[in-house]
Short mmCIF file of N, CA and C in Angstrom, two decimals:
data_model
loop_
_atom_site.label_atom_id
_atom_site.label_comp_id
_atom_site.label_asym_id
_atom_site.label_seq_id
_atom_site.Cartn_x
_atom_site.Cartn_y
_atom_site.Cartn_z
N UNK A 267 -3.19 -12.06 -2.01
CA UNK A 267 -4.33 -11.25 -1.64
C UNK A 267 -5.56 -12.07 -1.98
N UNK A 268 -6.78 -11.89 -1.04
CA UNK A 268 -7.97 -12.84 -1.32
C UNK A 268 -8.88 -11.96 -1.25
N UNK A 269 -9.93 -11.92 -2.09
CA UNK A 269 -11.06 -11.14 -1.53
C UNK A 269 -12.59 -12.50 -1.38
N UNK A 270 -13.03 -11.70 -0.42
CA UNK A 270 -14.00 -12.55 0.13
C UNK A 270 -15.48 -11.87 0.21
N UNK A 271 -16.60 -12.42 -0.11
CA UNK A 271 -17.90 -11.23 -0.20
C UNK A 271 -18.53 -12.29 0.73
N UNK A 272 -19.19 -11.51 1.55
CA UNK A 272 -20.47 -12.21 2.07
C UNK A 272 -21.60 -11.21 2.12
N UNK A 273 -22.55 -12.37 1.84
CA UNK A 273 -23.94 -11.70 1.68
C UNK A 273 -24.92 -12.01 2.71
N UNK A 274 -25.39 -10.94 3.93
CA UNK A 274 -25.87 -11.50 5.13
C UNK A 274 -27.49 -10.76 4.64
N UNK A 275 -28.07 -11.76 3.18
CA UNK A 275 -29.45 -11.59 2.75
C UNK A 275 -30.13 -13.07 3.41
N UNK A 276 -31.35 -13.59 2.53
CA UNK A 276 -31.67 -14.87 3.29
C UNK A 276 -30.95 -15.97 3.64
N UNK A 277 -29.60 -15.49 2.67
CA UNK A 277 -29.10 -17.15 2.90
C UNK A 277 -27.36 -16.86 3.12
N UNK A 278 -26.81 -17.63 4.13
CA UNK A 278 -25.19 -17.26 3.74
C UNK A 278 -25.02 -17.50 2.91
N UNK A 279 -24.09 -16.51 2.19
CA UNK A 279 -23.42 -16.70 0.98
C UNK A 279 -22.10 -16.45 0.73
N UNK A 280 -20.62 -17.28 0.86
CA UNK A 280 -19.77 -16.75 0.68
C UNK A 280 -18.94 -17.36 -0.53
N UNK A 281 -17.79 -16.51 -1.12
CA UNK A 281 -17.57 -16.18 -2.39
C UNK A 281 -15.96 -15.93 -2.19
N UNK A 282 -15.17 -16.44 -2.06
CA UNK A 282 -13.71 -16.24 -2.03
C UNK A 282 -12.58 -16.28 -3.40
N UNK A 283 -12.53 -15.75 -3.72
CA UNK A 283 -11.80 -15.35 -4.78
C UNK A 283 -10.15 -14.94 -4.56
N UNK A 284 -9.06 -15.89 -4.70
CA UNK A 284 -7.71 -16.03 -3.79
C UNK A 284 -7.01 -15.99 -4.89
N UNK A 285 -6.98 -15.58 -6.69
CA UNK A 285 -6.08 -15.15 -7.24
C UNK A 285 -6.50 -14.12 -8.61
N UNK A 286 -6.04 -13.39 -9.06
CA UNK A 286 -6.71 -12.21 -9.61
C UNK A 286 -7.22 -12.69 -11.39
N UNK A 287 -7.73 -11.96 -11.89
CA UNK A 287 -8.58 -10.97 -11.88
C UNK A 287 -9.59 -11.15 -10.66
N UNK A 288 -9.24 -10.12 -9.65
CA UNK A 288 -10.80 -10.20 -8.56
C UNK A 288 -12.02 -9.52 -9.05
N UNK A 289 -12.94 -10.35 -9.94
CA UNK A 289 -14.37 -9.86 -10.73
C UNK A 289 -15.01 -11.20 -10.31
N UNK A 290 -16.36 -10.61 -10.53
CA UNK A 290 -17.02 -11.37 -10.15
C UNK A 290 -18.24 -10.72 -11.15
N UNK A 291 -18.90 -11.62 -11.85
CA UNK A 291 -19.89 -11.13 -13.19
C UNK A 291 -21.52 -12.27 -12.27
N UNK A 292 -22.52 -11.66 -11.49
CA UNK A 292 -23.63 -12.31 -11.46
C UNK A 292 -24.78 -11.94 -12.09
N UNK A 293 -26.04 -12.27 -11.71
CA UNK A 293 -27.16 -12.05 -12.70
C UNK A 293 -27.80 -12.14 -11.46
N UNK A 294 -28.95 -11.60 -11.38
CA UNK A 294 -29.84 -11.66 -10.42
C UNK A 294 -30.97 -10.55 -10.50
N UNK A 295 -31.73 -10.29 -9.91
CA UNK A 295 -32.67 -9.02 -9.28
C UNK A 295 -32.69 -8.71 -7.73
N UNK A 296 -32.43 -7.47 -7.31
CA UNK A 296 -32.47 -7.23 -5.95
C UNK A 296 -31.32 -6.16 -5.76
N UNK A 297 -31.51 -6.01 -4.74
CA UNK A 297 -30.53 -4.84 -4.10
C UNK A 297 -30.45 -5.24 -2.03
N UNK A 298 -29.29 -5.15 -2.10
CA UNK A 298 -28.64 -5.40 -1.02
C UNK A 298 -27.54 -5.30 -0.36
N UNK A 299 -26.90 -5.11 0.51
CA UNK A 299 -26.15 -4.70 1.55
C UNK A 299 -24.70 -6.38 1.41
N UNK A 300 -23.89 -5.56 1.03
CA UNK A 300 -22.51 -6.98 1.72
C UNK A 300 -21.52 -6.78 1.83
N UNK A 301 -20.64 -7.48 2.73
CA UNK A 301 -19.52 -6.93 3.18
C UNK A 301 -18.28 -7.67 2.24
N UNK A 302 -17.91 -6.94 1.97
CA UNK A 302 -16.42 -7.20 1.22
C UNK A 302 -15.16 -7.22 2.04
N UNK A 303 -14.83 -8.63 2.30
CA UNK A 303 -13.04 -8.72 3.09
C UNK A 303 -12.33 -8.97 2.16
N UNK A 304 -11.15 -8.03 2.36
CA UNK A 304 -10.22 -8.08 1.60
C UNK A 304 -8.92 -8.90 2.74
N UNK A 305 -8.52 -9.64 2.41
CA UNK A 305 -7.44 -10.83 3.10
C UNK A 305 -6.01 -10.19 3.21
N UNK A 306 -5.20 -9.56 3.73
CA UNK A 306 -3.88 -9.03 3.13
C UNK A 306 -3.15 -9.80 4.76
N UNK A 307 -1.82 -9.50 3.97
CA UNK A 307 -0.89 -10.74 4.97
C UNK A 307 -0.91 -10.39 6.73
N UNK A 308 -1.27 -9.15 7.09
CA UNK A 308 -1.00 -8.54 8.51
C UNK A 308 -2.54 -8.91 8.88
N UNK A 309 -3.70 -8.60 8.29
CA UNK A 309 -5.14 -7.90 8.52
C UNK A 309 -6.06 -8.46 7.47
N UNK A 310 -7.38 -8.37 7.43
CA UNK A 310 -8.42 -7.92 7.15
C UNK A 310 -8.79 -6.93 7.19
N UNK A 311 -9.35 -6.15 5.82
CA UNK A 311 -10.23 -4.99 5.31
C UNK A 311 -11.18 -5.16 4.93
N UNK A 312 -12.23 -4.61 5.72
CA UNK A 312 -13.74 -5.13 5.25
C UNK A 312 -14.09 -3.44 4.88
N UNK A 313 -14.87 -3.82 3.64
CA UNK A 313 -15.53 -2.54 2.70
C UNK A 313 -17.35 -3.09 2.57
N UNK A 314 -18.01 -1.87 3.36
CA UNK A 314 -19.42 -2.35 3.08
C UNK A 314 -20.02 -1.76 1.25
N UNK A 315 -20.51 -2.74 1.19
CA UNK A 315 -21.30 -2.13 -0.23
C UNK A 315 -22.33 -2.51 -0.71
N UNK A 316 -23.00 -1.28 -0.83
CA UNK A 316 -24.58 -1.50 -1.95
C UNK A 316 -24.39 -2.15 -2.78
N UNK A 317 -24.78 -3.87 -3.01
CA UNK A 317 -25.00 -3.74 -4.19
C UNK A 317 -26.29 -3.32 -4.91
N UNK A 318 -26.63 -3.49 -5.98
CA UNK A 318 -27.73 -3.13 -6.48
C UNK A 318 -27.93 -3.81 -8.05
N UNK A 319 -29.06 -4.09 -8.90
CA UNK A 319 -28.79 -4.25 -10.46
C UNK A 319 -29.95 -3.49 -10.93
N UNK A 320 -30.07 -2.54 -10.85
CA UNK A 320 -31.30 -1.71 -11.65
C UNK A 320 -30.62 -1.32 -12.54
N UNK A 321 -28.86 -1.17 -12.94
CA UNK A 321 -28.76 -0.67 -14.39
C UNK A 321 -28.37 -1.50 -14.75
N UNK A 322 -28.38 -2.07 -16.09
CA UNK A 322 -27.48 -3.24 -16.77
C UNK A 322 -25.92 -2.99 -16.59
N UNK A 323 -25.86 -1.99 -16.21
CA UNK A 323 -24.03 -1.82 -15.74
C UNK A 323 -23.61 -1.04 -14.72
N UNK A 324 -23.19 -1.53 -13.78
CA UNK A 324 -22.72 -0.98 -12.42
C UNK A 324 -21.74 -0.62 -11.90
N UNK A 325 -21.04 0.15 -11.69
CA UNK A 325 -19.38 0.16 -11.03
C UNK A 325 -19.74 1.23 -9.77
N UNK A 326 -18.54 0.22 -9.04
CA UNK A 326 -18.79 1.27 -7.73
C UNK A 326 -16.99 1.00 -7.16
N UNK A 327 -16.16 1.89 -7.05
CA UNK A 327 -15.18 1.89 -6.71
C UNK A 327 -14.85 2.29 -5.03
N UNK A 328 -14.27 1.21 -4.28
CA UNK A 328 -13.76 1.54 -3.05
C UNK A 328 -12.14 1.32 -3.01
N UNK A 329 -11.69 2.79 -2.50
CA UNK A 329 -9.97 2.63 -2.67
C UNK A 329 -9.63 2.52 -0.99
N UNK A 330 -8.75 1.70 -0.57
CA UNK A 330 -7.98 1.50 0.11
C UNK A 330 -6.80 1.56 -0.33
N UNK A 331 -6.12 2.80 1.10
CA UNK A 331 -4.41 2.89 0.56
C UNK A 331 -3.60 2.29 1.63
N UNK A 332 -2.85 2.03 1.30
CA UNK A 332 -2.05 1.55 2.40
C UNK A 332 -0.80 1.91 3.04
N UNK A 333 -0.52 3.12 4.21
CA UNK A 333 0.71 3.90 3.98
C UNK A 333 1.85 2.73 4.66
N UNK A 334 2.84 2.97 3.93
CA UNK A 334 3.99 2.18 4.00
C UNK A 334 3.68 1.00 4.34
N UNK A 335 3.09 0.09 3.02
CA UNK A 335 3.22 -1.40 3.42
C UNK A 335 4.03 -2.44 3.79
N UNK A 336 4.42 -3.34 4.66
CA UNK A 336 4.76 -4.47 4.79
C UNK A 336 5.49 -4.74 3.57
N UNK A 337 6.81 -5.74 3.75
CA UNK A 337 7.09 -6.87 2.03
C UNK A 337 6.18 -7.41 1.92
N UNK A 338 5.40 -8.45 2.75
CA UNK A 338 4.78 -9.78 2.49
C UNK A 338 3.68 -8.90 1.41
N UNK A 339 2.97 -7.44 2.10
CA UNK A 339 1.85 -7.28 1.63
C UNK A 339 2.41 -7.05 -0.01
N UNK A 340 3.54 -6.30 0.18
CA UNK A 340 4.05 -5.90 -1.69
C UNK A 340 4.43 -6.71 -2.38
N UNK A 341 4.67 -7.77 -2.00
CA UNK A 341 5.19 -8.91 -2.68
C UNK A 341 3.46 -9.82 -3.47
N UNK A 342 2.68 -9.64 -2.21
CA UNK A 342 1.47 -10.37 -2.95
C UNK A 342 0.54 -9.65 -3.86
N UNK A 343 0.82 -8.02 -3.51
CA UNK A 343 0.46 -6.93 -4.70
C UNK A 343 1.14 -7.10 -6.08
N UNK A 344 2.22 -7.68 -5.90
CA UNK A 344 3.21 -7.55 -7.29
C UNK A 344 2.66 -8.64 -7.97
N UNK A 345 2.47 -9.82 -7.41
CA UNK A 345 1.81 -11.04 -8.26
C UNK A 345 0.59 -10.84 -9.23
N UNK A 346 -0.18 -9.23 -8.89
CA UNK A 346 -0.91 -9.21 -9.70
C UNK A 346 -1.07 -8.11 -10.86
N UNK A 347 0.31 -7.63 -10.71
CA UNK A 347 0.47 -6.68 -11.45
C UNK A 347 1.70 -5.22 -11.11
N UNK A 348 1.73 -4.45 -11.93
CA UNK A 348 2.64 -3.48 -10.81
C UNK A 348 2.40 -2.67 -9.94
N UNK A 349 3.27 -2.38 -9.19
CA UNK A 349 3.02 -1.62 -7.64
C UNK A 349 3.51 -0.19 -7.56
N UNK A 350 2.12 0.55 -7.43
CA UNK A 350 2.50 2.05 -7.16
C UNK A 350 3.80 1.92 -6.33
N UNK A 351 4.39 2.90 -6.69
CA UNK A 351 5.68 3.69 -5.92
C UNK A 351 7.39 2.42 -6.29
N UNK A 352 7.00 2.05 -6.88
CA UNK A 352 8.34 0.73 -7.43
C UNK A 352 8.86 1.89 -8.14
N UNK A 353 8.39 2.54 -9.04
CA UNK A 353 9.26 3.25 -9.86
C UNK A 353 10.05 4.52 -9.04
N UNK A 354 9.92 4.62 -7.85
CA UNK A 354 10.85 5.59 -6.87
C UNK A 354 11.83 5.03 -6.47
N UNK A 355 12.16 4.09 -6.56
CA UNK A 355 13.10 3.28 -6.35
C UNK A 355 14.32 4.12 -6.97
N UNK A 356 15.71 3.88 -6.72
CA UNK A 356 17.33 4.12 -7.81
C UNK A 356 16.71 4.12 -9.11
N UNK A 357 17.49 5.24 -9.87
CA UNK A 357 16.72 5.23 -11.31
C UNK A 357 17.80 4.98 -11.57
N UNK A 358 17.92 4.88 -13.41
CA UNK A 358 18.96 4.10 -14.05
C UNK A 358 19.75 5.52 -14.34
N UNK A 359 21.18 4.62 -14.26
CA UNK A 359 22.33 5.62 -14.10
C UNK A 359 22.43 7.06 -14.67
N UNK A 360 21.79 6.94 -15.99
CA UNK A 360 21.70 7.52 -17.18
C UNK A 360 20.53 9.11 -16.86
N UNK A 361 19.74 8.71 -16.26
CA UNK A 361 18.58 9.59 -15.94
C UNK A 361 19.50 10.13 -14.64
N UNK A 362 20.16 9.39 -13.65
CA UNK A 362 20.48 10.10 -12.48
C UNK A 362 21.15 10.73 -12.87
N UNK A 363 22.36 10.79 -13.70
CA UNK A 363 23.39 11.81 -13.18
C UNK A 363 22.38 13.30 -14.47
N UNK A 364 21.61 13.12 -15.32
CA UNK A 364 21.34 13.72 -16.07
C UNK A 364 20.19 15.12 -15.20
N UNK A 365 19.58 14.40 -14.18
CA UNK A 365 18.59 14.93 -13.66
C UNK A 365 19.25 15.27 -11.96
N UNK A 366 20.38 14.77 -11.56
CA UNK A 366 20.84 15.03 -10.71
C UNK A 366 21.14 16.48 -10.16
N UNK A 367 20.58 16.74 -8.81
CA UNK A 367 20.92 17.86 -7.98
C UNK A 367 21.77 17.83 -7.70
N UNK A 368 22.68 19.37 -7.59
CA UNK A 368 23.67 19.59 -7.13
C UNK A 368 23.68 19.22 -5.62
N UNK A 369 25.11 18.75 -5.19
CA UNK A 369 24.82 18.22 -3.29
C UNK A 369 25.91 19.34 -3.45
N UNK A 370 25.20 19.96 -1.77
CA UNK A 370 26.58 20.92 -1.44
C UNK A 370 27.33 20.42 -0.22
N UNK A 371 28.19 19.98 0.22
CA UNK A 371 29.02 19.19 1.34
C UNK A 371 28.39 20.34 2.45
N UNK A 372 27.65 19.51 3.38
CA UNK A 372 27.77 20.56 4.75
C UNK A 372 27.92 19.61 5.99
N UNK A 373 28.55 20.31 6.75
CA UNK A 373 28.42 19.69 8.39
C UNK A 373 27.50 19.46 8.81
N UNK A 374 26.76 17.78 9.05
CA UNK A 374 25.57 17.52 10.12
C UNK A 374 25.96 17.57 11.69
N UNK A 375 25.38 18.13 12.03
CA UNK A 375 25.12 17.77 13.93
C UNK A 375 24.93 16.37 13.97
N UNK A 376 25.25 14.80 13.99
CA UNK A 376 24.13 13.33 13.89
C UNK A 376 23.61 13.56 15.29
N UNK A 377 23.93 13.85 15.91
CA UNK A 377 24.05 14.19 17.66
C UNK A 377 22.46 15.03 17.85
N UNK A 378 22.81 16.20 17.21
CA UNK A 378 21.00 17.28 17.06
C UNK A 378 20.17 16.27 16.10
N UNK A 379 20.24 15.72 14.73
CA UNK A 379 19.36 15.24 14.65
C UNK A 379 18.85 14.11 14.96
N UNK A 380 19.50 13.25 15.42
CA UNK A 380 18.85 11.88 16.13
C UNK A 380 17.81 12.43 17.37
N UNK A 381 18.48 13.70 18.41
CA UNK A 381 17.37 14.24 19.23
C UNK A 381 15.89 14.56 18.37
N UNK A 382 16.25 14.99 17.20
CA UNK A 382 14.95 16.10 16.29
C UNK A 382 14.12 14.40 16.31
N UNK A 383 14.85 13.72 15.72
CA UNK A 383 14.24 12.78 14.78
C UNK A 383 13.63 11.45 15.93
N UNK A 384 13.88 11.61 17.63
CA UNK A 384 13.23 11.05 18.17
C UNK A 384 11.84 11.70 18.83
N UNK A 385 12.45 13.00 18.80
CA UNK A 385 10.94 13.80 19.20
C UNK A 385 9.43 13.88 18.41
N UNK A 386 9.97 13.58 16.88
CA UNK A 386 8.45 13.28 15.63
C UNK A 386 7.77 12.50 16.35
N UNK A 387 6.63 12.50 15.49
CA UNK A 387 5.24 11.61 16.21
C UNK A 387 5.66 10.58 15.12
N UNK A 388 4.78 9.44 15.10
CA UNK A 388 4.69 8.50 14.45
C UNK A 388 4.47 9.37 12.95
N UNK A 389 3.44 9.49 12.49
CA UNK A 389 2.91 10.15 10.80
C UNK A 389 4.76 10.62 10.55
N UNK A 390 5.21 11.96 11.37
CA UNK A 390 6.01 12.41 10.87
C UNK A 390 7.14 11.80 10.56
N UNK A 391 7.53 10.88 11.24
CA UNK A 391 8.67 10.17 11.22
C UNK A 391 8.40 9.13 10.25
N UNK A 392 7.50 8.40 10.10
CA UNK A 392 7.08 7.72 8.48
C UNK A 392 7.34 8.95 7.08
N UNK A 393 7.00 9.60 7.29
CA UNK A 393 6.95 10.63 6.08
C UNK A 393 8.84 10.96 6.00
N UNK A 394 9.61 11.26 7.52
CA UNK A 394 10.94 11.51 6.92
C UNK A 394 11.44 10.17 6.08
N UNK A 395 11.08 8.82 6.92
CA UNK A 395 11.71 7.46 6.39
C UNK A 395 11.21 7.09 4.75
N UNK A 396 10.04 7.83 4.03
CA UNK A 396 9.62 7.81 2.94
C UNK A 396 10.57 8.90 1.98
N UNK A 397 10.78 9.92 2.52
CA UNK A 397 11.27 11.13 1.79
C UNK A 397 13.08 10.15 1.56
N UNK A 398 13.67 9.55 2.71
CA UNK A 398 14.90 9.16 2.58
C UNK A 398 14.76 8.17 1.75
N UNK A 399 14.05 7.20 1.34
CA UNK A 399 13.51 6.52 0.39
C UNK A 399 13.25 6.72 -1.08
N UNK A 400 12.33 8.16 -0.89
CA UNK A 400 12.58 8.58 -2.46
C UNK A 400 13.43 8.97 -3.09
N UNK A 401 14.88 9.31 -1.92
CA UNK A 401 15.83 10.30 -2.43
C UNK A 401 17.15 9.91 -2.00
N UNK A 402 16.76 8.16 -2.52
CA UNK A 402 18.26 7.52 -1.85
C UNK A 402 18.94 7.24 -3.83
N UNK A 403 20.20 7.19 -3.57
CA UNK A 403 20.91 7.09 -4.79
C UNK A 403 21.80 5.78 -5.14
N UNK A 404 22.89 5.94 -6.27
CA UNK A 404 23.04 4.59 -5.69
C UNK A 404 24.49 4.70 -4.81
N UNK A 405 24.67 5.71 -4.32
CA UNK A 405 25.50 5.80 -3.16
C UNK A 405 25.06 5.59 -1.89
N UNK A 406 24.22 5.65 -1.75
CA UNK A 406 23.50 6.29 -0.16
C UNK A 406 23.31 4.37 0.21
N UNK A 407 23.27 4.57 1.79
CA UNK A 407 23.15 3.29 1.93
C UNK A 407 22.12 3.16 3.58
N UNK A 408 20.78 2.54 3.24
CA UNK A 408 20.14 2.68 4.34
C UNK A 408 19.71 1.06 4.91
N UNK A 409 19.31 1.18 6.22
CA UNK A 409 19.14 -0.32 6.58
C UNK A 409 17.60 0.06 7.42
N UNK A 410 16.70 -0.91 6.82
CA UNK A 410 14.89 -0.35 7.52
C UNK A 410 15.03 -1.52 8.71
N UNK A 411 15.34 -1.72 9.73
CA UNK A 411 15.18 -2.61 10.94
C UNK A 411 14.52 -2.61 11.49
N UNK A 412 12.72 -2.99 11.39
CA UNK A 412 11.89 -2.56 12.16
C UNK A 412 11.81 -2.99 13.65
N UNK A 413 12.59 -4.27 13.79
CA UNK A 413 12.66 -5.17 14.76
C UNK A 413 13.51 -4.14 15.79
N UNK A 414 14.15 -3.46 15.59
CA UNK A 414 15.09 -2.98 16.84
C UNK A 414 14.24 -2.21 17.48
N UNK A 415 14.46 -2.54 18.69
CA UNK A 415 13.24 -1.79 19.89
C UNK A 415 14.03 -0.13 20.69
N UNK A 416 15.47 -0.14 20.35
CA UNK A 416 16.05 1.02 21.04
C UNK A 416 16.21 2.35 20.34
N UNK A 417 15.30 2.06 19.65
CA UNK A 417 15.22 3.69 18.41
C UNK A 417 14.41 4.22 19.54
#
């Protein structure tokens, strides 16, 4: 991940910062307008922001989320620390069977739901592939193929 500031005041100014802590500590007087790119492996995210220094201490927080990221992107998130939602992952044996729901054996239709499950819109059908995600065990066995075009 890189973040990049430019400052379109009198003078270009750019500022690339390509491994973390992403801070940046200046000194100056003024207040002004700059765009913040954030570099991630698919895209660019640009965040506009005031800066400003009229107080001796400033914070201004912009969150970007990212629903269901990419590996490349989680892999370069992990380099700098840990990654929301890792801990949904298979829990350890000990917690599963302790916290484990009862399963009751029932008959699926695969036939009715592959129809249900091609009719979702995009959002919805991310949200079932997340829910099967949070609530895979270490029995369950899923394969994410984004590449196949005949879903």
């Amino acid at each position: 991940m890189a973040l990049t500031l430019r400052n379109w005041n009198w003078l270009l100014t750019i500022l690339a910062i390509k491994s973390p802590p992403f801070r940046i500590e200046e000194e100056g007087w003024g207040e002004f307008d700059m765009q913040i790119v954030l570099s991630a492996p698919d895209k660019d995210h640009s965040i506009t922001h005031d800066l400003n220094f009229q107080s001796s201490k400033y914070e201004s927080k912009h969150v970007i989320t990212f629903k269901n990221p990419k590996p490349p992107l989680l892999a370069q998130l992990r380099e700098s620390g840990p990654v929301p939602g890792d801990e949904n992952g298979v829990k350890k044996r000990g917690q599963e069977e302790s916290k484990k729901k009862k399963r009751v054996d029932k008959n699926v239709d695969m036939e009715k739901l592959a129809d249900g499950l091609q009719k979702l819109g995009e959002d919805d059908l991310l949200q079932v592939v997340q829910m099967v995600h949070d609530n895979k065990s270490s029995d369950s066995y899923t394969k994410n193929d984004i590449e196949r075009k005949d879903i």
